[in-house]
PDB file of C-alpha atoms in Angstrom:
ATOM      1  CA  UNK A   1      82.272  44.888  19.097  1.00 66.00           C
ATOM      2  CA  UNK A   2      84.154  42.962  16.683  1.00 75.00           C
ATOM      3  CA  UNK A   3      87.086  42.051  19.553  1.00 78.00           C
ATOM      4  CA  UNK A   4      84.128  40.569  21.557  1.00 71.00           C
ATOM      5  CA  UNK A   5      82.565  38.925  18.449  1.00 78.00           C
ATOM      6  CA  UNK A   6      78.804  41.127  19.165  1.00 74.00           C
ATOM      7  CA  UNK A   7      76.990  41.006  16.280  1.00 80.00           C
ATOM      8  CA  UNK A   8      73.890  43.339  15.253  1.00 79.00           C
ATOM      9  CA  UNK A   9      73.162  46.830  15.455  1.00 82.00           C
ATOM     10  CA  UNK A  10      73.186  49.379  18.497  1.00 83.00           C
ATOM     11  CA  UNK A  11      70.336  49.288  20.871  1.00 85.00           C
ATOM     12  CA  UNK A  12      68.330  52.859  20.819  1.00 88.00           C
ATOM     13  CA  UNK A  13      68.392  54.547  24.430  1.00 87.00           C
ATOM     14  CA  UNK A  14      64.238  53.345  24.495  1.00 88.00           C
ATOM     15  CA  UNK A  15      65.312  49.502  23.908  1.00 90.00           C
ATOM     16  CA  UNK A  16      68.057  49.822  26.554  1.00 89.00           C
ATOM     17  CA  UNK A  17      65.407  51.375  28.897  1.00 90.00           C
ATOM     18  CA  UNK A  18      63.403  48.981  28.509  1.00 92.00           C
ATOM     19  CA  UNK A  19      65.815  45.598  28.844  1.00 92.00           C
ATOM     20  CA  UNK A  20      67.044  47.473  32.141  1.00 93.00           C
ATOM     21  CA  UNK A  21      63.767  47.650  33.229  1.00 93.00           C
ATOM     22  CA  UNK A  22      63.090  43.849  32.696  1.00 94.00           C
ATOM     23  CA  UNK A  23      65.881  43.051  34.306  1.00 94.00           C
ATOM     24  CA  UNK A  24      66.007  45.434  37.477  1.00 93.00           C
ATOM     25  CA  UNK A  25      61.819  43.820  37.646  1.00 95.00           C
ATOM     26  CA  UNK A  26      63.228  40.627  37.357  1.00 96.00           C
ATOM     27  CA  UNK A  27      66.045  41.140  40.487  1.00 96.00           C
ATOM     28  CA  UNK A  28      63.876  42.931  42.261  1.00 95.00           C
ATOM     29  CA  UNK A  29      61.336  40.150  42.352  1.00 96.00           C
ATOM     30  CA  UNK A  30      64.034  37.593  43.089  1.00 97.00           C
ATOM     31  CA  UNK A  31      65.126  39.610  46.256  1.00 97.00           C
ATOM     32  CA  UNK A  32      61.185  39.183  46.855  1.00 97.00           C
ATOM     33  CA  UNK A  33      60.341  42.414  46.706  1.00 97.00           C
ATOM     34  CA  UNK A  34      56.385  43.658  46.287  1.00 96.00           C
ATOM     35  CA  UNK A  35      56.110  46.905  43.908  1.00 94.00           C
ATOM     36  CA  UNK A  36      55.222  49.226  46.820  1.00 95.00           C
ATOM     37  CA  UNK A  37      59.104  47.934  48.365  1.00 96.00           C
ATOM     38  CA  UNK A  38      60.635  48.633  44.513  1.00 92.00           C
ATOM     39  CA  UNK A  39      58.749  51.998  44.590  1.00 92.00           C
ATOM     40  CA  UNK A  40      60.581  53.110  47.595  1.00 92.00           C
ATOM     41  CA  UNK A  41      63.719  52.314  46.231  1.00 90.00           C
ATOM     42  CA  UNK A  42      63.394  53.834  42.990  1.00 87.00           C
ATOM     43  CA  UNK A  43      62.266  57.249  44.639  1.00 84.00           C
ATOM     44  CA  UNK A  44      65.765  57.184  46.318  1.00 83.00           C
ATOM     45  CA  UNK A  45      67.505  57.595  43.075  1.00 74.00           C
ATOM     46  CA  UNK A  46      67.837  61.422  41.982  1.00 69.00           C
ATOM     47  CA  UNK A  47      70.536  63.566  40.083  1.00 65.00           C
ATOM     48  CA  UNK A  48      71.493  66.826  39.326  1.00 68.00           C
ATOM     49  CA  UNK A  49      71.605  66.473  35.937  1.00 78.00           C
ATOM     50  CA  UNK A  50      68.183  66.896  34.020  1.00 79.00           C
ATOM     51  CA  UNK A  51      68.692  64.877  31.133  1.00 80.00           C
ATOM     52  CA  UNK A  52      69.362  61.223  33.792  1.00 82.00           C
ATOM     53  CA  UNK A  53      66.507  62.664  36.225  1.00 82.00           C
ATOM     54  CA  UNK A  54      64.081  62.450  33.338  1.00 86.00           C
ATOM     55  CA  UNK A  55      65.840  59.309  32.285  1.00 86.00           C
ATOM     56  CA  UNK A  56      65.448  57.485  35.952  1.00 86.00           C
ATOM     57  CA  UNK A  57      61.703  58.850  35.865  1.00 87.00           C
ATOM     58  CA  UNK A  58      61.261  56.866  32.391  1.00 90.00           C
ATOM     59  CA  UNK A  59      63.417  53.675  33.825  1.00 90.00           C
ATOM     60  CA  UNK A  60      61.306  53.618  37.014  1.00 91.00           C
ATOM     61  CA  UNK A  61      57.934  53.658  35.218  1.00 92.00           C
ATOM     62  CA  UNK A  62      59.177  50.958  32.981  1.00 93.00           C
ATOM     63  CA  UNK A  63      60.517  48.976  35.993  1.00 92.00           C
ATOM     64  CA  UNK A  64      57.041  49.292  37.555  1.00 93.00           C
ATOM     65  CA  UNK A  65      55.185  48.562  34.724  1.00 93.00           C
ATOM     66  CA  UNK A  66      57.297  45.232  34.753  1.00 90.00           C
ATOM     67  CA  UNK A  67      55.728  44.187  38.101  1.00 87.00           C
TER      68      UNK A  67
END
């Protein structure tokens, strides 16, 4: 932080969550996608690990709420 000059305090994982949703929204409208197409995509994504399933399940619903 300080070698980079970033001022302010750390995000919380639900702030992150939702930026990266705004932003993945954002790209995915500029690539002209409709939500049903960003659906489809985010239903591709799955891990093993519990903790970043449930943590792609929150993202997506963010992402779609974004649309």
């Amino acid at each position: 932080r300080e070698r980079y000059g970033i001022n302010g305090k750390k995000l919380d994982r639900h702030q992150r969550l939702e930026i990266t949703a705004k932003i993945d929204a954002a790209v995915g409208k500029l690539y002209g996608l409709n939500r049903e197409e960003m659906t489809y995509i985010l239903d591709k994504f799955h891990h093993a690990n519990q903790e970043t399933e449930e943590e792609l399940r929150t993202l997506e619903k963010l992402i779609l709420k974004n649309y």
